[in-house]
mmCIF file of C-alpha atoms and ligand atoms in Angstrom:
data_model
loop_
_atom_site.group_PDB
_atom_site.id
_atom_site.type_symbol
_atom_site.label_atom_id
_atom_site.label_comp_id
_atom_site.label_asym_id
_atom_site.label_seq_id
_atom_site.Cartn_x
_atom_site.Cartn_y
_atom_site.Cartn_z
ATOM 1 C CA MET A 1292 3.099 16.542 -21.080
ATOM 2 C CA LEU A 1293 5.678 19.106 -21.573
ATOM 3 C CA LEU A 1294 9.021 19.107 -24.480
ATOM 4 C CA ASN A 1295 11.381 18.042 -22.566
ATOM 5 C CA GLU A 1296 10.136 17.525 -19.181
ATOM 6 C CA LYS A 1297 12.340 14.980 -17.069
ATOM 7 C CA LEU A 1298 10.812 12.459 -15.943
ATOM 8 C CA ILE A 1299 11.186 8.798 -14.056
ATOM 9 C CA LEU A 1300 10.319 5.509 -15.180
ATOM 10 C CA GLY A 1301 9.077 3.797 -11.950
ATOM 11 C CA ILE A 1302 8.629 -0.276 -11.735
ATOM 12 C CA GLU A 1303 6.543 -2.214 -9.447
ATOM 13 C CA SER A 1304 6.799 -6.129 -9.196
ATOM 14 C CA SER A 1305 7.466 -7.303 -5.222
ATOM 15 C CA CYS A 1306 4.210 -9.045 -4.993
ATOM 16 C CA ASP A 1307 1.499 -9.907 -7.713
ATOM 17 C CA ASP A 1308 0.474 -6.838 -9.552
ATOM 18 C CA THR A 1309 3.233 -5.670 -12.064
ATOM 19 C CA ALA A 1310 3.400 -2.176 -12.976
ATOM 20 C CA ILE A 1311 5.180 0.631 -14.461
ATOM 21 C CA ALA A 1312 4.434 4.542 -14.578
ATOM 22 C CA LEU A 1313 6.144 8.002 -15.655
ATOM 23 C CA VAL A 1314 5.961 10.520 -13.117
ATOM 24 C CA ASN A 1315 7.534 14.010 -13.499
ATOM 25 C CA ARG A 1316 9.722 16.365 -10.438
ATOM 26 C CA HIS A 1317 6.246 17.099 -8.805
ATOM 27 C CA GLY A 1318 4.492 14.156 -8.853
ATOM 28 C CA SER A 1319 1.978 14.333 -11.993
ATOM 29 C CA VAL A 1320 1.604 11.172 -13.010
ATOM 30 C CA ARG A 1321 1.905 10.821 -16.876
ATOM 31 C CA TYR A 1322 1.737 7.503 -17.583
ATOM 32 C CA SER A 1323 0.448 4.547 -15.461
ATOM 33 C CA ASP A 1324 -0.284 1.007 -16.035
ATOM 34 C CA VAL A 1325 -1.074 -2.237 -13.897
ATOM 35 C CA ILE A 1326 -1.327 -5.780 -14.486
ATOM 36 C CA SER A 1327 -2.853 -7.680 -11.776
ATOM 37 C CA GLN A 1328 -2.810 -11.220 -11.050
ATOM 38 C CA ASP A 1329 -5.543 -11.743 -9.032
ATOM 39 C CA HIS A 1330 -7.072 -14.479 -11.605
ATOM 40 C CA ILE A 1331 -4.021 -16.485 -10.848
ATOM 41 C CA HIS A 1332 -3.641 -16.610 -7.504
ATOM 42 C CA ASN A 1333 -7.479 -16.508 -6.579
ATOM 43 C CA ALA A 1334 -7.892 -20.342 -6.448
ATOM 44 C CA PHE A 1335 -5.345 -20.282 -3.895
ATOM 45 C CA GLY A 1336 -6.553 -17.834 -1.508
ATOM 46 C CA GLY A 1337 -3.370 -16.009 -1.356
ATOM 47 C CA VAL A 1338 -0.359 -15.014 -3.688
ATOM 48 C CA TYR A 1339 1.602 -18.251 -5.005
ATOM 49 C CA PRO A 1340 5.074 -16.847 -5.122
ATOM 50 C CA GLU A 1341 6.549 -19.085 -8.054
ATOM 51 C CA LEU A 1342 3.456 -18.101 -10.450
ATOM 52 C CA ALA A 1343 4.167 -14.599 -9.456
ATOM 53 C CA SER A 1344 7.334 -14.493 -10.713
ATOM 54 C CA ARG A 1345 6.254 -16.190 -13.701
ATOM 55 C CA ALA A 1346 3.591 -13.646 -14.475
ATOM 56 C CA HIS A 1347 6.005 -10.877 -13.887
ATOM 57 C CA VAL A 1348 8.306 -12.273 -16.378
ATOM 58 C CA GLU A 1349 5.512 -12.878 -19.363
ATOM 59 C CA ASN A 1350 4.001 -9.203 -18.544
ATOM 60 C CA ILE A 1351 6.821 -6.872 -17.351
ATOM 61 C CA VAL A 1352 8.733 -6.351 -21.081
ATOM 62 C CA GLY A 1353 5.538 -5.646 -22.757
ATOM 63 C CA LEU A 1354 4.370 -3.311 -20.306
ATOM 64 C CA VAL A 1355 7.584 -1.143 -20.974
ATOM 65 C CA ASN A 1356 7.810 -1.633 -24.438
ATOM 66 C CA GLY A 1357 3.545 -0.186 -24.136
ATOM 67 C CA ALA A 1358 4.790 2.842 -22.478
ATOM 68 C CA VAL A 1359 7.762 3.962 -24.791
ATOM 69 C CA GLU A 1360 5.633 2.826 -28.037
ATOM 70 C CA LYS A 1361 2.705 5.213 -27.017
ATOM 71 C CA LEU A 1362 5.146 8.081 -25.882
ATOM 72 C CA ALA A 1363 7.442 7.484 -28.594
ATOM 73 C CA ASP A 1364 8.985 11.159 -28.173
ATOM 74 C CA ILE A 1365 9.977 10.703 -24.707
ATOM 75 C CA LYS A 1366 12.116 8.270 -24.313
ATOM 76 C CA GLN A 1367 15.085 10.951 -24.231
ATOM 77 C CA ASN A 1368 12.822 12.696 -21.190
ATOM 78 C CA ILE A 1369 13.415 9.770 -18.794
ATOM 79 C CA GLU A 1370 15.904 10.695 -16.261
ATOM 80 C CA ALA A 1371 16.102 7.988 -14.358
ATOM 81 C CA ILE A 1372 14.938 4.610 -13.123
ATOM 82 C CA ALA A 1373 13.312 3.555 -9.823
ATOM 83 C CA VAL A 1374 12.604 0.584 -8.572
ATOM 84 C CA THR A 1375 11.145 -1.567 -6.049
ATOM 85 C CA ARG A 1376 14.098 -2.997 -4.112
ATOM 86 C CA GLY A 1377 11.919 -4.557 -0.820
ATOM 87 C CA PRO A 1378 10.523 -5.316 0.700
ATOM 88 C CA GLY A 1379 8.405 -8.230 -0.755
ATOM 89 C CA LEU A 1380 8.972 -11.671 -2.208
ATOM 90 C CA ILE A 1381 12.513 -12.634 -4.055
ATOM 91 C CA GLY A 1382 11.468 -14.102 -7.127
ATOM 92 C CA SER A 1383 9.168 -11.167 -7.918
ATOM 93 C CA LEU A 1384 11.590 -8.364 -6.309
ATOM 94 C CA ILE A 1385 14.421 -10.028 -8.899
ATOM 95 C CA VAL A 1386 12.311 -9.503 -12.128
ATOM 96 C CA GLY A 1387 11.928 -6.060 -12.002
ATOM 97 C CA THR A 1388 15.080 -5.369 -10.513
ATOM 98 C CA ASN A 1389 16.711 -7.133 -13.627
ATOM 99 C CA LEU A 1390 14.563 -5.469 -15.614
ATOM 100 C CA ALA A 1391 15.673 -2.208 -14.197
ATOM 101 C CA GLN A 1392 19.498 -2.648 -14.643
ATOM 102 C CA GLY A 1393 19.049 -4.180 -18.607
ATOM 103 C CA LEU A 1394 17.289 -0.733 -19.021
ATOM 104 C CA ALA A 1395 19.579 1.390 -17.531
ATOM 105 C CA LEU A 1396 22.541 0.034 -19.241
ATOM 106 C CA GLY A 1397 20.899 0.130 -22.637
ATOM 107 C CA TRP A 1398 19.487 3.443 -22.383
ATOM 108 C CA GLY A 1399 22.281 5.114 -20.451
ATOM 109 C CA ILE A 1400 20.730 6.277 -17.261
ATOM 110 C CA ARG A 1401 20.666 5.008 -13.674
ATOM 111 C CA ALA A 1402 18.649 2.772 -11.436
ATOM 112 C CA ILE A 1403 18.034 3.263 -8.132
ATOM 113 C CA GLY A 1404 16.232 0.216 -5.575
ATOM 114 C CA VAL A 1405 13.715 2.474 -3.450
ATOM 115 C CA ASN A 1406 11.630 0.902 -0.682
ATOM 116 C CA HIS A 1407 7.932 -0.014 -1.605
ATOM 117 C CA LEU A 1408 6.920 0.949 2.019
ATOM 118 C CA ARG A 1409 8.088 4.443 1.446
ATOM 119 C CA GLY A 1410 6.558 4.356 -1.850
ATOM 120 C CA HIS A 1411 2.591 3.782 -0.248
ATOM 121 C CA LEU A 1412 3.548 6.779 1.489
ATOM 122 C CA LYS A 1413 4.541 9.228 -1.525
ATOM 123 C CA SER A 1414 1.010 7.923 -2.687
ATOM 124 C CA VAL A 1415 -0.592 10.619 -1.094
ATOM 125 C CA ASP A 1416 1.068 13.588 -2.954
ATOM 126 C CA LEU A 1417 0.665 11.975 -6.548
ATOM 127 C CA ASP A 1418 -1.001 14.891 -8.298
ATOM 128 C CA LEU A 1419 -1.726 16.506 -5.397
ATOM 129 C CA SER A 1420 0.677 17.421 -2.523
ATOM 130 C CA GLN A 1421 -0.883 16.666 1.043
ATOM 131 C CA LEU A 1422 1.594 15.396 3.576
ATOM 132 C CA SER A 1423 3.459 17.528 5.880
ATOM 133 C CA PHE A 1424 5.511 16.971 8.858
ATOM 134 C CA PRO A 1425 5.221 15.976 11.550
ATOM 135 C CA ALA A 1426 2.661 13.214 10.370
ATOM 136 C CA VAL A 1427 1.596 10.002 12.009
ATOM 137 C CA VAL A 1428 1.328 7.563 9.391
ATOM 138 C CA LEU A 1429 -0.728 4.254 9.441
ATOM 139 C CA LEU A 1430 0.243 2.095 7.037
ATOM 140 C CA ILE A 1431 -2.732 -1.017 6.294
ATOM 141 C CA SER A 1432 -1.608 -2.917 3.040
ATOM 142 C CA GLY A 1433 -1.471 -6.869 2.458
ATOM 143 C CA GLY A 1434 1.734 -7.430 3.747
ATOM 144 C CA HIS A 1435 1.807 -4.569 6.687
ATOM 145 C CA THR A 1436 0.308 -3.017 8.810
ATOM 146 C CA PHE A 1437 2.013 -0.160 11.685
ATOM 147 C CA LEU A 1438 1.812 3.134 12.905
ATOM 148 C CA THR A 1439 4.599 5.349 12.551
ATOM 149 C CA TYR A 1440 5.460 9.356 13.852
ATOM 150 C CA MET A 1441 7.276 11.266 11.235
ATOM 151 C CA THR A 1442 8.940 14.996 11.707
ATOM 152 C CA SER A 1443 10.711 14.555 8.329
ATOM 153 C CA HIS A 1444 11.206 11.874 5.405
ATOM 154 C CA THR A 1445 14.311 10.197 7.302
ATOM 155 C CA SER A 1446 13.260 10.767 10.923
ATOM 156 C CA VAL A 1447 10.793 7.708 11.711
ATOM 157 C CA LYS A 1448 9.732 6.531 15.119
ATOM 158 C CA ILE A 1449 7.839 3.238 14.640
ATOM 159 C CA LEU A 1450 4.754 3.015 17.192
ATOM 160 C CA GLY A 1451 3.501 -0.076 17.004
ATOM 161 C CA ALA A 1452 2.638 -2.687 14.142
ATOM 162 C CA THR A 1453 1.146 -6.182 13.862
ATOM 163 C CA ARG A 1454 2.019 -9.045 16.277
ATOM 164 C CA ASP A 1455 0.451 -11.296 13.613
ATOM 165 C CA ASP A 1456 -1.676 -11.041 10.268
ATOM 166 C CA SER A 1457 -1.509 -7.482 8.562
ATOM 167 C CA VAL A 1458 -4.923 -5.930 8.444
ATOM 168 C CA GLY A 1459 -5.694 -6.924 4.585
ATOM 169 C CA GLU A 1460 -4.371 -10.497 5.251
ATOM 170 C CA ALA A 1461 -7.064 -10.332 7.904
ATOM 171 C CA PHE A 1462 -9.746 -8.854 5.062
ATOM 172 C CA ASP A 1463 -8.418 -11.484 2.880
ATOM 173 C CA LYS A 1464 -8.825 -14.683 4.867
ATOM 174 C CA VAL A 1465 -12.325 -13.506 6.615
ATOM 175 C CA GLY A 1466 -13.539 -13.194 2.446
ATOM 176 C CA ARG A 1467 -12.145 -16.583 1.744
ATOM 177 C CA MET A 1468 -14.161 -17.975 4.834
ATOM 178 C CA ILE A 1469 -16.988 -16.707 3.679
ATOM 179 C CA GLY A 1470 -16.756 -17.564 0.180
ATOM 180 C CA LEU A 1471 -15.132 -14.585 -1.558
ATOM 181 C CA GLY A 1472 -12.432 -14.538 -4.089
ATOM 182 C CA TYR A 1473 -8.759 -13.279 -3.414
ATOM 183 C CA PRO A 1474 -8.261 -10.668 -2.482
ATOM 184 C CA ALA A 1475 -11.489 -9.990 -0.732
ATOM 185 C CA GLY A 1476 -11.209 -6.304 0.534
ATOM 186 C CA LYS A 1477 -13.222 -4.624 -1.901
ATOM 187 C CA GLU A 1478 -15.891 -7.189 -1.694
ATOM 188 C CA ILE A 1479 -15.960 -7.364 1.847
ATOM 189 C CA ASP A 1480 -15.956 -3.456 1.643
ATOM 190 C CA ASP A 1481 -19.179 -3.881 -0.601
ATOM 191 C CA LEU A 1482 -21.097 -6.214 1.529
ATOM 192 C CA ALA A 1483 -20.331 -4.403 4.732
ATOM 193 C CA ILE A 1484 -22.028 -0.969 3.277
ATOM 194 C CA LYS A 1485 -25.391 -3.744 2.531
ATOM 195 C CA GLY A 1486 -25.129 -5.245 5.888
ATOM 196 C CA SER A 1487 -25.653 -4.271 9.613
ATOM 197 C CA SER A 1488 -23.006 -4.913 12.124
ATOM 198 C CA THR A 1489 -24.813 -6.922 14.444
ATOM 199 C CA ILE A 1490 -22.500 -9.261 15.443
ATOM 200 C CA SER A 1491 -20.080 -8.575 18.587
ATOM 201 C CA PHE A 1492 -16.015 -9.651 17.206
ATOM 202 C CA PRO A 1493 -13.255 -9.064 19.538
ATOM 203 C CA ARG A 1494 -11.905 -5.326 19.363
ATOM 204 C CA PRO A 1495 -8.047 -7.180 19.780
ATOM 205 C CA MET A 1496 -5.607 -5.181 21.773
ATOM 206 C CA ILE A 1497 -7.705 -1.887 21.577
ATOM 207 C CA ASN A 1498 -6.628 -0.774 24.749
ATOM 208 C CA ASP A 1499 -3.075 -2.151 24.612
ATOM 209 C CA GLY A 1500 -0.357 0.476 23.353
ATOM 210 C CA TYR A 1501 0.155 0.957 19.593
ATOM 211 C CA ASP A 1502 0.608 -2.621 18.798
ATOM 212 C CA PHE A 1503 -2.189 -4.551 16.824
ATOM 213 C CA SER A 1504 -3.191 -8.328 16.595
ATOM 214 C CA PHE A 1505 -5.575 -9.505 13.928
ATOM 215 C CA SER A 1506 -5.651 -13.518 13.792
ATOM 216 C CA GLY A 1507 -7.763 -13.561 17.053
ATOM 217 C CA LEU A 1508 -10.571 -11.385 15.302
ATOM 218 C CA LYS A 1509 -10.102 -14.020 12.095
ATOM 219 C CA THR A 1510 -10.537 -16.807 14.510
ATOM 220 C CA ALA A 1511 -13.569 -15.221 16.146
ATOM 221 C CA VAL A 1512 -15.497 -15.144 12.776
ATOM 222 C CA ALA A 1513 -14.308 -18.659 11.912
ATOM 223 C CA ARG A 1514 -16.100 -19.665 15.307
ATOM 224 C CA ARG A 1515 -19.361 -17.690 14.753
ATOM 225 C CA ILE A 1516 -19.764 -19.438 11.099
ATOM 226 C CA GLU A 1517 -18.551 -22.812 11.396
ATOM 227 C CA GLY A 1518 -21.332 -25.624 11.474
ATOM 228 C CA ARG A 1519 -24.188 -23.084 11.402
ATOM 229 C CA SER A 1520 -25.938 -21.466 8.677
ATOM 230 C CA ASP A 1521 -27.618 -18.150 10.861
ATOM 231 C CA TRP A 1522 -25.592 -16.048 9.329
ATOM 232 C CA GLU A 1523 -25.671 -13.250 6.195
ATOM 233 C CA LYS A 1524 -22.170 -12.734 4.774
ATOM 234 C CA ALA A 1525 -23.416 -9.033 4.610
ATOM 235 C CA ASP A 1526 -23.821 -8.937 8.631
ATOM 236 C CA ILE A 1527 -20.088 -10.779 9.145
ATOM 237 C CA ALA A 1528 -18.607 -8.539 6.769
ATOM 238 C CA ALA A 1529 -20.241 -5.270 8.628
ATOM 239 C CA SER A 1530 -19.249 -6.261 11.877
ATOM 240 C CA PHE A 1531 -15.733 -7.095 11.230
ATOM 241 C CA VAL A 1532 -14.901 -4.092 9.203
ATOM 242 C CA SER A 1533 -16.795 -2.562 12.202
ATOM 243 C CA SER A 1534 -14.648 -3.835 14.622
ATOM 244 C CA VAL A 1535 -11.434 -3.313 12.622
ATOM 245 C CA SER A 1536 -12.278 -0.018 11.585
ATOM 246 C CA GLU A 1537 -12.718 0.887 15.590
ATOM 247 C CA VAL A 1538 -9.553 -0.620 16.668
ATOM 248 C CA VAL A 1539 -7.328 1.434 13.820
ATOM 249 C CA VAL A 1540 -9.480 4.578 14.921
ATOM 250 C CA HIS A 1541 -8.716 3.751 18.494
ATOM 251 C CA LYS A 1542 -4.713 3.904 18.231
ATOM 252 C CA CYS A 1543 -4.949 6.877 15.519
ATOM 253 C CA ARG A 1544 -6.552 9.019 17.695
ATOM 254 C CA LYS A 1545 -4.304 8.068 20.956
ATOM 255 C CA ALA A 1546 -1.349 9.088 18.498
ATOM 256 C CA LEU A 1547 -2.934 12.480 17.395
ATOM 257 C CA GLN A 1548 -3.499 13.366 21.086
ATOM 258 C CA HIS A 1549 0.148 12.266 22.248
ATOM 259 C CA TYR A 1550 2.049 13.824 19.445
ATOM 260 C CA ARG A 1551 -0.346 16.594 17.920
ATOM 261 C CA PRO A 1552 0.890 16.234 14.113
ATOM 262 C CA ASN A 1553 -0.113 18.106 11.294
ATOM 263 C CA THR A 1554 -1.142 15.188 9.192
ATOM 264 C CA LEU A 1555 -2.570 11.654 9.480
ATOM 265 C CA ALA A 1556 -1.702 9.645 6.625
ATOM 266 C CA MET A 1557 -3.510 6.535 5.794
ATOM 267 C CA VAL A 1558 -1.999 4.256 2.634
ATOM 268 C CA GLY A 1559 -1.589 1.054 1.445
ATOM 269 C CA GLY A 1560 -4.005 -1.441 -0.130
ATOM 270 C CA VAL A 1561 -6.777 -1.185 2.839
ATOM 271 C CA ALA A 1562 -6.657 2.565 2.589
ATOM 272 C CA ALA A 1563 -8.781 1.901 -0.456
ATOM 273 C CA SER A 1564 -11.908 1.117 1.997
ATOM 274 C CA PRO A 1565 -14.322 3.902 1.846
ATOM 275 C CA ILE A 1566 -15.503 2.903 5.283
ATOM 276 C CA LEU A 1567 -11.998 3.269 6.935
ATOM 277 C CA ARG A 1568 -11.656 6.629 4.699
ATOM 278 C CA GLU A 1569 -14.877 7.890 6.387
ATOM 279 C CA GLU A 1570 -13.858 6.705 9.696
ATOM 280 C CA ALA A 1571 -10.697 8.693 9.120
ATOM 281 C CA LYS A 1572 -12.160 11.934 7.709
ATOM 282 C CA LYS A 1573 -14.398 11.679 11.301
ATOM 283 C CA LEU A 1574 -11.468 11.132 13.488
ATOM 284 C CA CYS A 1575 -9.195 14.053 11.838
ATOM 285 C CA ASP A 1576 -12.514 16.704 12.124
ATOM 286 C CA GLU A 1577 -12.667 15.815 15.363
ATOM 287 C CA GLU A 1578 -8.836 16.225 16.167
ATOM 288 C CA ASN A 1579 -8.286 18.918 14.030
ATOM 289 C CA VAL A 1580 -5.701 17.335 12.204
ATOM 290 C CA LYS A 1581 -5.115 17.181 8.175
ATOM 291 C CA LEU A 1582 -5.842 14.205 6.730
ATOM 292 C CA ALA A 1583 -3.774 12.879 3.896
ATOM 293 C CA LEU A 1584 -5.354 9.661 1.698
ATOM 294 C CA PRO A 1585 -4.026 8.505 -1.075
ATOM 295 C CA ALA A 1586 -6.422 8.865 -4.321
ATOM 296 C CA ARG A 1587 -8.122 4.965 -4.615
ATOM 297 C CA LYS A 1588 -6.455 3.892 -7.659
ATOM 298 C CA TRP A 1589 -2.876 5.155 -5.814
ATOM 299 C CA SER A 1590 -3.947 2.947 -2.599
ATOM 300 C CA THR A 1591 -3.250 -0.356 -4.060
ATOM 301 C CA ASP A 1592 0.275 -1.324 -5.317
ATOM 302 C CA ASN A 1593 1.209 0.741 -8.615
ATOM 303 C CA ALA A 1594 4.385 2.067 -9.970
ATOM 304 C CA ALA A 1595 3.718 5.717 -10.118
ATOM 305 C CA MET A 1596 4.441 5.992 -6.151
ATOM 306 C CA ILE A 1597 7.646 3.908 -6.987
ATOM 307 C CA ALA A 1598 8.762 6.748 -9.744
ATOM 308 C CA TYR A 1599 7.825 9.719 -7.516
ATOM 309 C CA LEU A 1600 9.742 8.058 -4.699
ATOM 310 C CA GLY A 1601 12.552 7.733 -7.220
ATOM 311 C CA TRP A 1602 12.669 11.802 -7.322
ATOM 312 C CA ASP A 1603 13.675 11.887 -3.451
ATOM 313 C CA TYR A 1604 16.358 9.568 -3.579
ATOM 314 C CA ILE A 1605 17.891 11.972 -6.346
ATOM 315 C CA ASP A 1606 16.808 14.753 -4.384
ATOM 316 C CA HIS A 1607 18.797 13.518 -1.107
ATOM 317 C CA GLY A 1608 21.387 11.613 -2.774
ATOM 318 C CA PHE A 1609 20.502 8.380 -2.011
ATOM 319 C CA ASP A 1610 21.904 5.523 -4.529
ATOM 320 C CA THR A 1611 20.665 2.529 -3.271
ATOM 321 C CA PRO A 1612 21.442 0.237 -5.826
ATOM 322 C CA PRO A 1613 18.521 -2.567 -7.423
ATOM 323 C CA ILE A 1614 19.223 -5.263 -6.112
ATOM 324 C CA PRO A 1615 16.387 -7.019 -3.807
ATOM 325 C CA GLU A 1616 16.205 -6.660 -0.091
ATOM 326 C CA VAL A 1617 13.416 -8.930 0.913
ATOM 327 C CA ASN A 1618 13.106 -7.741 4.164
ATOM 328 C CA LEU A 1619 13.790 -3.972 3.563
ATOM 329 C CA LYS A 1620 12.102 -1.930 6.808
ATOM 330 C CA PHE A 1621 10.288 1.129 6.607
ATOM 331 C CA GLU A 1622 12.861 3.204 8.415
ATOM 332 C CA ASP A 1623 15.134 1.867 5.306
ATOM 333 C CA PHE A 1624 15.830 3.496 1.889
HETATM 334 O O1 LIG B 941 -1.069 -2.647 -0.838
HETATM 335 P P1 LIG B 941 -1.382 -3.583 -1.477
HETATM 336 O O2 LIG B 941 -2.073 -3.368 -2.765
HETATM 337 O O3 LIG B 941 -0.594 -4.664 -1.330
HETATM 338 C C1 LIG B 941 0.544 -4.828 -0.686
HETATM 339 O O4 LIG B 941 1.338 -4.057 -0.759
HETATM 340 O O5 LIG B 941 0.386 -5.794 0.205
HETATM 341 O O6 LIG B 941 -2.649 -4.116 -0.557
HETATM 342 C C2 LIG B 941 -3.584 -4.821 -0.961
HETATM 343 C C3 LIG B 941 -4.402 -5.617 0.150
HETATM 344 C C4 LIG B 941 -5.241 -6.691 0.059
HETATM 345 O O7 LIG B 941 -5.320 -7.547 1.499
HETATM 346 C C5 LIG B 941 -6.685 -6.274 -0.634
HETATM 347 O O8 LIG B 941 -7.654 -7.115 0.100
HETATM 348 C C6 LIG B 941 -6.581 -4.754 0.275
HETATM 349 O O9 LIG B 941 -5.185 -4.566 -0.148
HETATM 350 N N1 LIG B 941 -7.522 -4.049 -0.282
HETATM 351 C C7 LIG B 941 -8.772 -3.646 0.171
HETATM 352 C C8 LIG B 941 -9.588 -2.789 -0.750
HETATM 353 N N2 LIG B 941 -9.157 -2.770 -1.892
HETATM 354 C C9 LIG B 941 -7.900 -3.969 -1.534
HETATM 355 N N3 LIG B 941 -9.156 -3.466 1.553
HETATM 356 C C10 LIG B 941 -9.925 -2.938 2.171
HETATM 357 N N4 LIG B 941 -10.906 -2.523 1.344
HETATM 358 C C11 LIG B 941 -10.687 -2.292 -0.040
HETATM 359 N N5 LIG B 941 -11.276 -1.173 -0.893
HETATM 360 ZN ZN1 LIG B 942 1.687 -2.732 -1.464
#
């Protein structure tokens, strides 16, 4: 870290991960820490909102103290605080935004409320700048699934979105059906690599514009295993991932052929999937488009992407307050 290097402190608490990070103007991550709540929500097969808020309250001050103690000399280098203001769970968002307001008051600096979904897009440029416009952006996370075409950070066309479950939700629900813990994304991937995709699950809405639907696929998996014992977890996982990846790649290909962008960016927790990453790479090689993938550790929720996004808000003069907005859209700031 350079002496007098200006940093933004990022705070993320929109769902079930409590995270803080310090990032400089060029996207170099100087500090990052995440406390996962997976062990709390595991038993419920999904995020239990009240328990998530309580765990954020217990964890968040310690996270900030840990950073300030470890980097004792840099407190005066913190230029501003960027905190997720939405979308997310109201109780969880309140914890992060309140802390940001308190710290900003105490330290005499500004706190900016930023958009978590745009944070995911920023994750591709952490440590290494990769995004160039125009870009087709696929966001696949636990809470969201959509495809956009962007010519700049302020010009966003939403091409399609899921009509029911997000991709991450489908991974987590199928995981629960085959006896895995929550969240199940990584475990499904690990199994899928060992199994073979021998079961032909549906490819929902594959030829139906840019919208997605994953609830039928989830039901198809439930039907295939209910009351039967002639199935292997690994083959179910491999067949399920193959269906998801075929649908996702098909829609991305259509967008690449239509819009001919410079970059395809795939972001959000499910972009950590090695299978989807490999398929996205093949697609981009075939279509001669640059692929922008976040490092796997920045695919899932973290505060480094939030801090780096804070620099964009400062550069654009956006001064959105650190007040929760549960239903913030990708197009919003
Ligand atoms: O972006 P994220 O951390 O949180 C939200 O903003 O929603 O995404 C969480 C989702 C979960 O559904 C989880 O199962 C999925 O990302 N996920 C994965 C992998 N790692 C996390 N899905 C597939 N493969 C993975 N390796
Ligand atoms: Zn997220």
